[in-house]
Coordinates of C-alpha atoms and ligand atoms in Angstrom, one line a residue:
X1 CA 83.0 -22.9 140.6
X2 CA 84.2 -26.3 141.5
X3 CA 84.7 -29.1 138.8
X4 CA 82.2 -32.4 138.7
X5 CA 84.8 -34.7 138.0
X6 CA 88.2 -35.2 139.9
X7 CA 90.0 -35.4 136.4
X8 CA 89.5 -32.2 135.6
X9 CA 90.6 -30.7 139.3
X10 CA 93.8 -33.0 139.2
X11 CA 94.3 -31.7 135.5
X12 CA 93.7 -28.2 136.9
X13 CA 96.4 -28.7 139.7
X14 CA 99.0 -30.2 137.6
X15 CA 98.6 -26.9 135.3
X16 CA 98.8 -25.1 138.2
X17 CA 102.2 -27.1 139.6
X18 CA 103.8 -26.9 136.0
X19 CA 103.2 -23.8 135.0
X20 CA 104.2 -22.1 138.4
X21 CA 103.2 -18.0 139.5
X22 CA 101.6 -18.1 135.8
X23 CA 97.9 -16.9 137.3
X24 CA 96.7 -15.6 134.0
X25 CA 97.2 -18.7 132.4
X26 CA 95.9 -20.9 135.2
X27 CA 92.7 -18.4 134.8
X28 CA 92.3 -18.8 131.4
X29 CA 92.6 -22.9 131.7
X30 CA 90.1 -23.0 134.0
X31 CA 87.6 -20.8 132.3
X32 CA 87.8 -23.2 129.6
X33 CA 88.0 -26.5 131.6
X34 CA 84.9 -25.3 133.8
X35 CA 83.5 -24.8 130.3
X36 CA 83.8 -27.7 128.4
X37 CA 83.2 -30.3 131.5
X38 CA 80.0 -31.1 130.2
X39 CA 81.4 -31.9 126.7
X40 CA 83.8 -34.3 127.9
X41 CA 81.1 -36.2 130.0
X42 CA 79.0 -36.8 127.3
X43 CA 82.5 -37.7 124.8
X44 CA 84.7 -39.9 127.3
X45 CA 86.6 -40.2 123.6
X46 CA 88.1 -36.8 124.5
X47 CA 89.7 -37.9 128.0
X48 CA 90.6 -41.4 127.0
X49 CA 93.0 -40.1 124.3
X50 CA 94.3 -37.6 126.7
X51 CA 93.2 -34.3 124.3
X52 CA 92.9 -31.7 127.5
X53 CA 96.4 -33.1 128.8
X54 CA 98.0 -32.1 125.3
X55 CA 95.5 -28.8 124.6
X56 CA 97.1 -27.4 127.9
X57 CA 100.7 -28.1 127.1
X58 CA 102.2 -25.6 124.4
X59 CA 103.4 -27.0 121.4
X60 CA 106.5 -25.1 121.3
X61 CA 107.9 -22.3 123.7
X62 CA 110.5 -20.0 122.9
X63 CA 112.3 -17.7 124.8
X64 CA 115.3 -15.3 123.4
X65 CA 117.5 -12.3 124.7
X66 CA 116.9 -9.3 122.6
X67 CA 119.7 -7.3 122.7
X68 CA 119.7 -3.3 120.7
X69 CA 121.1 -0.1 121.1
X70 CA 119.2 2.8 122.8
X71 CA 120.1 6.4 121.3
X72 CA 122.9 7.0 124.0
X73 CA 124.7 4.2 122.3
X74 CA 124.0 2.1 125.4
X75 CA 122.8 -1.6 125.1
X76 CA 119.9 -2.7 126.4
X77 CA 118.9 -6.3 127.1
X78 CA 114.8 -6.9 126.9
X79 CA 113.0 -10.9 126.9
X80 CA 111.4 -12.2 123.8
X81 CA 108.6 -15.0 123.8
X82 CA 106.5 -16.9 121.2
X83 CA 104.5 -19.5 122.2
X84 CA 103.1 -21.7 119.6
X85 CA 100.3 -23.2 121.2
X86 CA 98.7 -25.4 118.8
X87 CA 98.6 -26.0 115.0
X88 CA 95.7 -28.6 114.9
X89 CA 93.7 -27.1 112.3
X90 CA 96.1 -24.9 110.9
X91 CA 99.3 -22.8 111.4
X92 CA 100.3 -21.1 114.3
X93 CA 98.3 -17.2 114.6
X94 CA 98.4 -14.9 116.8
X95 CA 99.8 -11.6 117.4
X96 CA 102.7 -9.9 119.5
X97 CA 102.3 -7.9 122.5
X98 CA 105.4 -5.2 123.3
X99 CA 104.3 -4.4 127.1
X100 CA 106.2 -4.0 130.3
X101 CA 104.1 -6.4 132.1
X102 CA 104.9 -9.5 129.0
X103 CA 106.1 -12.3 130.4
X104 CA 105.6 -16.3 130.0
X105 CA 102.4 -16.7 131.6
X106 CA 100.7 -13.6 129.9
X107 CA 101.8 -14.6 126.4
X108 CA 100.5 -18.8 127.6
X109 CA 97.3 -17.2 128.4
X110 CA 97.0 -15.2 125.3
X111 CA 98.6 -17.9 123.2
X112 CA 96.0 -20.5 125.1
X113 CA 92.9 -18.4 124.6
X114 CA 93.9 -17.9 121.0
X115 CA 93.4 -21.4 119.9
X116 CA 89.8 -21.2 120.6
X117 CA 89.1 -17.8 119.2
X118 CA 90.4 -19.0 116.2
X119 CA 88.8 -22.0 116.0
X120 CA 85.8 -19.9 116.5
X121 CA 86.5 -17.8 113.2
X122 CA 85.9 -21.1 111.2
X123 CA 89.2 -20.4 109.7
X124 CA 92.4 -22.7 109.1
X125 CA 94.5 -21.2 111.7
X126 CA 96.2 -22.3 115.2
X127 CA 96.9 -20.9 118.0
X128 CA 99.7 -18.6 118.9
X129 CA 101.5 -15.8 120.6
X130 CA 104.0 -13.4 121.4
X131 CA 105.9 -10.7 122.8
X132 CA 108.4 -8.7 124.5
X133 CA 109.0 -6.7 127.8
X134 CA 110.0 -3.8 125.4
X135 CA 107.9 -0.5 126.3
X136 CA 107.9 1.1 123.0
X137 CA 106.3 4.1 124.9
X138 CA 108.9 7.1 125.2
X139 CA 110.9 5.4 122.9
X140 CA 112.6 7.0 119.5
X141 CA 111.8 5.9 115.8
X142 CA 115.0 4.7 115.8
X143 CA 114.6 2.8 119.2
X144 CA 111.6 1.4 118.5
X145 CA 112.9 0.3 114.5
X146 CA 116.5 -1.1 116.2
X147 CA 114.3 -3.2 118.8
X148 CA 112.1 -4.6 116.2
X149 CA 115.1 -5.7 114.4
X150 CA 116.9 -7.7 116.9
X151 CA 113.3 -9.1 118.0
X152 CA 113.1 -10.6 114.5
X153 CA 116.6 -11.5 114.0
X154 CA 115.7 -14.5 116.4
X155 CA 112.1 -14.8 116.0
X156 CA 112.4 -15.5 112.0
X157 CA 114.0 -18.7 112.6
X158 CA 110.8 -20.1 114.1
X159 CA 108.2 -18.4 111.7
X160 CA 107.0 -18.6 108.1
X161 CA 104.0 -17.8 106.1
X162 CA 102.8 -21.7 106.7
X163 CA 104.6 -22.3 109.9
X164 CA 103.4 -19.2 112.2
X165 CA 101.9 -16.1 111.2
X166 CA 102.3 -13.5 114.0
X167 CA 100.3 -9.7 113.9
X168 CA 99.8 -7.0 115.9
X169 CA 98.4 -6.4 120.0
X170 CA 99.0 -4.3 122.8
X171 CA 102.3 -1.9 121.6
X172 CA 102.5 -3.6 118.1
X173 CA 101.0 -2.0 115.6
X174 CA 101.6 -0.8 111.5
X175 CA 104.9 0.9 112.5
X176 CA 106.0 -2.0 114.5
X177 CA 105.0 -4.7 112.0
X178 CA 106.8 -2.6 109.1
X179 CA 110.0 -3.0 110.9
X180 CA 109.6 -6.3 112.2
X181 CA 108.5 -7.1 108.1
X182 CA 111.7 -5.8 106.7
X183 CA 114.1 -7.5 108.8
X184 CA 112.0 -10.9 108.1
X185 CA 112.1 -9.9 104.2
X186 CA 116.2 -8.9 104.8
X187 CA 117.0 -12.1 106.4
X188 CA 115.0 -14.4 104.8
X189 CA 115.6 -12.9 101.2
X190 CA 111.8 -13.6 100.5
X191 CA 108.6 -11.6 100.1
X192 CA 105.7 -13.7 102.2
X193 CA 102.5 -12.9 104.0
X194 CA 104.6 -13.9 107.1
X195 CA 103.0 -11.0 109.5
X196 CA 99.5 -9.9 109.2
X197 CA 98.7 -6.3 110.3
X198 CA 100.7 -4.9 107.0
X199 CA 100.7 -1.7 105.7
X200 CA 98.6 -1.5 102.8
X201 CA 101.2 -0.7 100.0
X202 CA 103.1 -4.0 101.0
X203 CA 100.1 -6.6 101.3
X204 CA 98.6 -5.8 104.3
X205 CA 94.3 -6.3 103.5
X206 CA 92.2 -3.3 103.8
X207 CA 89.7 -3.1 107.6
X208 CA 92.1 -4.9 109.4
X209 CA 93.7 -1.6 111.0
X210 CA 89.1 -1.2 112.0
X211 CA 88.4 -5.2 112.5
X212 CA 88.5 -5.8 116.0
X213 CA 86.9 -2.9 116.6
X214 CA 84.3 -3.3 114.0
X215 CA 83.6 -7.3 114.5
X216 CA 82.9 -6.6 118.4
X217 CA 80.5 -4.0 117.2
X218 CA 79.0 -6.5 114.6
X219 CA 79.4 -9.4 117.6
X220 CA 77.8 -6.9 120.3
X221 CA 75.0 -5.7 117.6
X222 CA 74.0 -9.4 117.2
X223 CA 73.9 -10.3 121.2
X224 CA 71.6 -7.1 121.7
X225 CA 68.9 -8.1 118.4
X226 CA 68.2 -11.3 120.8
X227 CA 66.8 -8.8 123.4
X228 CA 64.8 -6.2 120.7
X229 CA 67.7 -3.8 121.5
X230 CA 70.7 -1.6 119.8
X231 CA 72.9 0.6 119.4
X232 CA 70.6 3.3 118.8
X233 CA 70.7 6.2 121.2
X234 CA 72.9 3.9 123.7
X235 CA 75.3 5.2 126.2
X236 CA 78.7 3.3 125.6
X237 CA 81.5 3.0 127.6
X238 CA 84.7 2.1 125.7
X239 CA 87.7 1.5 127.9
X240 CA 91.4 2.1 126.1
X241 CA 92.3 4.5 123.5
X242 CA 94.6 1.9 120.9
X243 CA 93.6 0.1 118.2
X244 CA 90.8 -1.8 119.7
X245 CA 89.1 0.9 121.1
X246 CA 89.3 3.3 118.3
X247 CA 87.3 1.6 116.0
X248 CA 84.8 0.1 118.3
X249 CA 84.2 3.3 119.6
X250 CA 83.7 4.7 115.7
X251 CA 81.5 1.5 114.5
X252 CA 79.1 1.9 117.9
X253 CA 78.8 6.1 116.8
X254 CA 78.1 4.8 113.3
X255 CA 75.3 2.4 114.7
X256 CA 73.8 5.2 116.2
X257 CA 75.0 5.2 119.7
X258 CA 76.8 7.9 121.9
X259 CA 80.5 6.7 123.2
X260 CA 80.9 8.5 126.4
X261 CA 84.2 7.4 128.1
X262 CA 87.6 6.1 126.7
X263 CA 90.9 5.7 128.5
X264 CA 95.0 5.2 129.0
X265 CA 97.0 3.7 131.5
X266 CA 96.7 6.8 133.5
X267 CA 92.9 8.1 133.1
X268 CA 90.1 8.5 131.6
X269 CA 88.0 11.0 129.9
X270 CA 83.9 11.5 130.2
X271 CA 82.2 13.0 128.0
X272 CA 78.6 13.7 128.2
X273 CA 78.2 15.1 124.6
X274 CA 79.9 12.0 123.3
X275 CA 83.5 11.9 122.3
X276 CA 85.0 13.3 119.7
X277 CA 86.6 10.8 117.8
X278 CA 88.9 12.7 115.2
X279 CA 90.1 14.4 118.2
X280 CA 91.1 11.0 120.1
X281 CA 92.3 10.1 116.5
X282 CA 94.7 13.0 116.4
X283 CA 96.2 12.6 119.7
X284 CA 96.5 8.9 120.0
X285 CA 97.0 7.7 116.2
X286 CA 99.1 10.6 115.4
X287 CA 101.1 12.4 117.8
X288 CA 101.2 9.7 120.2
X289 CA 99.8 11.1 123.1
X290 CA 97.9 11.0 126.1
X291 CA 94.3 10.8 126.7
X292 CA 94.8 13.2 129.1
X293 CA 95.3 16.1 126.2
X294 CA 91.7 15.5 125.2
X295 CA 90.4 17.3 128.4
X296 CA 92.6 20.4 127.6
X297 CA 91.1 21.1 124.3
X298 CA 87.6 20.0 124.8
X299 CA 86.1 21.7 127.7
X300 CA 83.2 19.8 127.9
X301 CA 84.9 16.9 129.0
X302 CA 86.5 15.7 132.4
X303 CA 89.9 14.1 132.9
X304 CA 89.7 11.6 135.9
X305 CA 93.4 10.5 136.7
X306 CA 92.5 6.7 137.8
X307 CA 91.6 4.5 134.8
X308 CA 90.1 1.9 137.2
X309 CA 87.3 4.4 138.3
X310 CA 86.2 4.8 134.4
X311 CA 83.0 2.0 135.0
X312 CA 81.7 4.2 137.9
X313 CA 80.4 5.6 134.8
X314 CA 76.8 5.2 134.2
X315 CA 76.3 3.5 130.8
X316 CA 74.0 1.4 128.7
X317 CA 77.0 -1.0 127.0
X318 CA 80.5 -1.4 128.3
X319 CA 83.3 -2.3 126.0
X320 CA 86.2 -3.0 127.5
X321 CA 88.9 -2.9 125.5
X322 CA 92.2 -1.9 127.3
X323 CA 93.5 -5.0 128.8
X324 CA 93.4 -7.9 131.6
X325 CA 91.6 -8.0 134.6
X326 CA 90.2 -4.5 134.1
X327 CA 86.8 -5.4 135.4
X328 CA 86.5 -6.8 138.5
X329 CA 83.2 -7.8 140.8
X330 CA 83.1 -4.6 142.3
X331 CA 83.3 -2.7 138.8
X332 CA 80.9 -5.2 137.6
X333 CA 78.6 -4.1 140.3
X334 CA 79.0 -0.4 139.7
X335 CA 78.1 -1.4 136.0
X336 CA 75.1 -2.8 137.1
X337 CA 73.5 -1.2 139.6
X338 CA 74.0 1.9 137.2
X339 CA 72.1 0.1 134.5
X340 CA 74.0 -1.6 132.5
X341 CA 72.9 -4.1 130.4
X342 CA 75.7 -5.6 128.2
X343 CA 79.5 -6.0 127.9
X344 CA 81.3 -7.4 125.2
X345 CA 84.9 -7.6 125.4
X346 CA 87.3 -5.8 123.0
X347 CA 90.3 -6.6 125.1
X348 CA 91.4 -10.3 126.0
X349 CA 90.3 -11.3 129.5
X350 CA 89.3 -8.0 130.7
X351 CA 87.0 -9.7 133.0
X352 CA 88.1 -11.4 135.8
X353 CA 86.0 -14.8 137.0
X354 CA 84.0 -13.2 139.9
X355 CA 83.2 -10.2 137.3
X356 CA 81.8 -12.7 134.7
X357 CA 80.2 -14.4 137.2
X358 CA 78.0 -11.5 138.2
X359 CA 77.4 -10.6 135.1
X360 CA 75.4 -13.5 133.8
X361 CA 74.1 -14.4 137.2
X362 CA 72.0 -10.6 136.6
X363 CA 71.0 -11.0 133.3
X364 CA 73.6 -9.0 131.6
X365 CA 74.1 -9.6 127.8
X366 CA 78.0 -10.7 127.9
X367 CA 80.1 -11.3 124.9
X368 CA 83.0 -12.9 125.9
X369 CA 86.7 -11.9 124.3
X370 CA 86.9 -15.4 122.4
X371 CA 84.1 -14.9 120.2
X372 CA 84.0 -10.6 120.4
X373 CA 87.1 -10.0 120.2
X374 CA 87.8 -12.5 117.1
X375 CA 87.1 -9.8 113.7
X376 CA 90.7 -9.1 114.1
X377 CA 92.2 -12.8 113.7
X378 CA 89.8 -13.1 111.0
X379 CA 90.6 -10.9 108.9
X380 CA 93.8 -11.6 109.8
X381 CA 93.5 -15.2 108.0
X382 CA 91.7 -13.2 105.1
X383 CA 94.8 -10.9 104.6
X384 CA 96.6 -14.4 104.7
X385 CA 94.3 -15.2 101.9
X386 CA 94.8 -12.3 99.8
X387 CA 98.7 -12.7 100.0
X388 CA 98.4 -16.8 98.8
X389 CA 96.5 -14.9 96.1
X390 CA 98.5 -12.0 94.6
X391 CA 95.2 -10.2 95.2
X392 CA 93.4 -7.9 97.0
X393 CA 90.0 -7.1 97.8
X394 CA 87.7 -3.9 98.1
X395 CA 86.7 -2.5 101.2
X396 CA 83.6 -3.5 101.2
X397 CA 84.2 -6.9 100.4
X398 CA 85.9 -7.6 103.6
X399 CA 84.2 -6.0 106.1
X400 CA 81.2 -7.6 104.4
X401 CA 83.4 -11.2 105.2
X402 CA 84.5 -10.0 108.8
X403 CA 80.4 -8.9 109.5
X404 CA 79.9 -12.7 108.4
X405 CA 82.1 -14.1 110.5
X406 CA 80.8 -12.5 113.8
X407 CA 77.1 -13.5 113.3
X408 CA 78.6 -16.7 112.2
X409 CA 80.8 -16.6 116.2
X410 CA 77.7 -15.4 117.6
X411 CA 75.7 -18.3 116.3
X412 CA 78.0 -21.1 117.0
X413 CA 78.5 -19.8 120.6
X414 CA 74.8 -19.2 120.8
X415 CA 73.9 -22.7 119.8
X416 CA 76.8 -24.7 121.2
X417 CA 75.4 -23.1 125.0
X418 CA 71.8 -24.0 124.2
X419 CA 72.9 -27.8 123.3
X420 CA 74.8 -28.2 126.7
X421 CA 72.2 -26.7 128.7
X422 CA 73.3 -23.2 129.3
X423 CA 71.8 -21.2 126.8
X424 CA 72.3 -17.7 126.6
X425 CA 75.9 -17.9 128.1
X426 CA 78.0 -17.4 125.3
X427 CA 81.1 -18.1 127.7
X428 CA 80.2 -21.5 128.1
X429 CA 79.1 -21.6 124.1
X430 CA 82.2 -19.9 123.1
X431 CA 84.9 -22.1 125.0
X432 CA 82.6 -25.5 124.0
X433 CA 82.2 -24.3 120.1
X434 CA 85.9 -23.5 119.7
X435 CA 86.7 -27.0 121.9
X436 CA 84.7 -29.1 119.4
X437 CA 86.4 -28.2 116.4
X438 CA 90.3 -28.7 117.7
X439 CA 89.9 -32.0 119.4
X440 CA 88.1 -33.3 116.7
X441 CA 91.2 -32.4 114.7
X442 CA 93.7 -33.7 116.9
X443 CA 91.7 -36.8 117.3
X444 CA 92.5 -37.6 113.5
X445 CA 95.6 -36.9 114.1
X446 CA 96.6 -39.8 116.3
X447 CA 99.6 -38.9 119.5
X448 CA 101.4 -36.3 118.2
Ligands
NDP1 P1 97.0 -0.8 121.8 O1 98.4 -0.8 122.2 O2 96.7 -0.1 120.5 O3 96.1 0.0 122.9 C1 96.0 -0.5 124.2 C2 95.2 0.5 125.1 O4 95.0 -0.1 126.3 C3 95.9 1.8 125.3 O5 95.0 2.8 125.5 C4 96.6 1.5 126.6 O6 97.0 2.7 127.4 C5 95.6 0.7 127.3 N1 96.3 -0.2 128.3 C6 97.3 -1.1 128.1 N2 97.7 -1.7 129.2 C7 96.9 -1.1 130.2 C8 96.8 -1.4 131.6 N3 97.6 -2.2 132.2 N4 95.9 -0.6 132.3 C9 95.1 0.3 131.6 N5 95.1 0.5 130.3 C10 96.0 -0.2 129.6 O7 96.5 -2.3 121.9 P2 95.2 -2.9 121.2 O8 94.1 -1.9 121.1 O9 95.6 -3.6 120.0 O10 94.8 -4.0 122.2 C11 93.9 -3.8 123.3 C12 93.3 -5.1 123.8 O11 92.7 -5.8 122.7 C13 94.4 -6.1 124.3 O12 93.8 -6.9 125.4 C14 94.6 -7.0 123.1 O13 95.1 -8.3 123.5 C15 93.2 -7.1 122.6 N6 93.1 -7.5 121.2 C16 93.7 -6.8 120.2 C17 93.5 -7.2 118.9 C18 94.0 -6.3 117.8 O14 93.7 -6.6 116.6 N7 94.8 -5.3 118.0 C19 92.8 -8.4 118.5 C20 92.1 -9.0 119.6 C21 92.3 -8.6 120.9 P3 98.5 3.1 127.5 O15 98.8 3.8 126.2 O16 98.6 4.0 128.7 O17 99.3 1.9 127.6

């Protein structure tokens, strides 16, 4: 799609010239400026005090040398990165991503796309994140704990529990953040709801290990009411097998519906009886293993070692939830013409442009990651809450909050696309929703 204003496509170049070999960022600007174009014609306010020019521009970007020492006493040398994007309407949020692939433009695109998710939420918080080129995959206790260490060492001069809040994402999760939480608590001499994602005997908030999970079921559940449909007796196709994946695949058998495929890096598995989830559980959460073992000790299933070919897959909902770009027109066709009839995304940006594109030009019901993917920021901000308090609340309670939320995300996004013109896409609603809410803020805030 091509902008209707020449502002926007000289904004769009000089993001592109600035920010240089960065394509997921430059993807996720444009979804957003494509988005919002209609906004800013009918607000001039927002051009003429330059709020897109500053939105794209990080706040803050650091970059660090994280140094450590392997088990063979040798030292390694990985990249660190936080980007703190934007703190309009709160302090920087987001989470940290330990991946071989990490580097600037992945953690701009995450950082970028954050602002707007948690805008979304309707919760005091900015937008942030970061990460590492560590692979904690292979990787010793004491690797991963020695890593974590010398990641903080650095990254605790630039965070605080009202400055910037980072959590959990691809690679980081309870482990990760228990070790990145005692160095912080070490170095700082000071016991603060710095990190979200904590274990639950040191602050962490109970259903934020399930929320992403469980808000894009809660998110997805909402998008299918508006056609008469559910989960109920639905074939779902869940991509991944971390965090993210886990729990969505354990809210949509709760609602009723039959997950039939998850994944790793290196396959997936298809299993027409439905998966068993305690099994996945066991290998994933526990001994850290491959998807792969889930076809040696259920024989019903299939192993397929290409996790690209896992939405040849007939299904009635897709959930992607393993990563980037994981669906692309082509997959998105497959989906389709095998009768698919909604995707929400788990994972951020799984959907490339062309994919999207498809999607809502045939009907699908698409929930896009900004607005699906946002019960685990949430509840996030409400383990934030609980920490400012000295308190914590019941399970219930929270996943009662984080069910709020999503209808809440669905209904914003819902209504923002109607009042531009473009109702049903919830891309469009989304990006415009979350938009509204941070320029307004810096607005009040004058140049700064
Ligand atoms: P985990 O590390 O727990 O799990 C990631 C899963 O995705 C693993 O199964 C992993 O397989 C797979 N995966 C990772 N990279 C690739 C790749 N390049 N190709 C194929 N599969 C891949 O991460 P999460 O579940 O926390 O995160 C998944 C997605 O959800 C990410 O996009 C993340 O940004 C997003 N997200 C996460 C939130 C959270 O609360 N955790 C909140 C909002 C969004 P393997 O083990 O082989 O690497």
């Amino acid at each position: 799609m091509n902008f209707k204003t020449g502002y926007l496509e000289e904004l769009m170049q000089r993001v592109i010239a600035r920010n240089r070999g960065e394509v997921e960022f430059h993807q996720a600007v444009r979804e957003v400026l494509e988005s919002i174009e209609p906004v800013l014609i009918k607000n001039p306010r927002y051009i003429g005090k330059g709020i897109v020019e500053s939105l794209v521009e990080p706040e803050r970007v650091i970059k660090f040398r994280v140094p450590w020492v392997d088990d063979m006493g040798r030292i390694q040398v990985n990249r660190g990165f936080r980007v703190q994007f934007s703190s309009a309407i709160g302090p920087y949020k987001g989470g940290l991503r330990f991946h071989p692939s990490v580097y600037e433009g992945i953690v701009k695109f995450l950082g970028f796309e954050q602002i707007f998710k948690n805008s979304l939420t309707g919760l005091p918080i900015g937008g942030a994140k970061g990460g590492s080129d560590f692979d904690p995959k292979g990787k010793s206790e004491g690797e991963v704990m020695r890593f974590c260490q010398s990641f903080m060492t650095e990254l605790s001069k630039h965070i605080g529990s009202n400055t910037d809040i980072p959590a959990g994402d691809i690679g980081v999760g309870v482990r990760e953040i228990g070790f990145l939480f005692g160095q912080y608590k070490r170095i700082r001499n000071g016991f603060t709801g710095v990190l979200t994602g904590k274990g639950l005997n040191y602050g962490g908030s109970l259903v934020r290990t399930e929320a992403t999970g469980y808000g894009l079921c809660y998110f997805t559940e909402e998008m299918l009411k508006e056609r008469g449909e559910s989960f109920c007796g639905k074939r779902v196709s869940i991509s991944g097998s971390g965090n993210v994946a886990i729990y969505a695949a354990q809210k949509a058998i709760e609602l009723g519906a039959k997950v039939i495929t998850m994944s790793d890096s290196d396959g997936f598995i298809y299993d027409e009886e439905g998966i068993d989830l305690e099994l996945v559980k066991r290998i994933k959460e526990i001994r850290r293993g491959r998807i792969l073992e889930y076809a040696d000790m259920c024989t019903d299933a299939v192993y397929v070692p290409d996790c690209c070919k896992i939405w040849e897959v007939p299904c009635d909902i897709a959930l992607p939830c393993a990563t980037q770009n994981e669906i692309n027109k082509h997959s998105a066709e497959l989906l389709v013409s095998n009768g698919c009839f909604a995707v929400a995304e788990g994972a951020n940006m799984p959907s490339d442009p062309d994919a999207i594109e498809y999607f809502l030009s045939n009907g699908v019901l698409f929930g896009p990651a900004k607005a699906a993917n946002a019960g685990g920021v949430a509840t996030s901000a409400l383990e934030m809450t609980q920490n400012s308090m000295r308190y914590s609340w019941n399970f219930e309670k929270v996943d009662a909050m984080l069910k709020d939320i999503m209808v809440n995300i669905y209904q914003s996004s819902s209504r923002a696309a109607a009042e531009y013109g473009m109702k049903g896409n919830l891309v469009a609603g989304a990006n415009i929703a979350g938009f509204i809410k941070v320029a307004d803020a810096m607005l009040s805030h004058g140049v700064v």
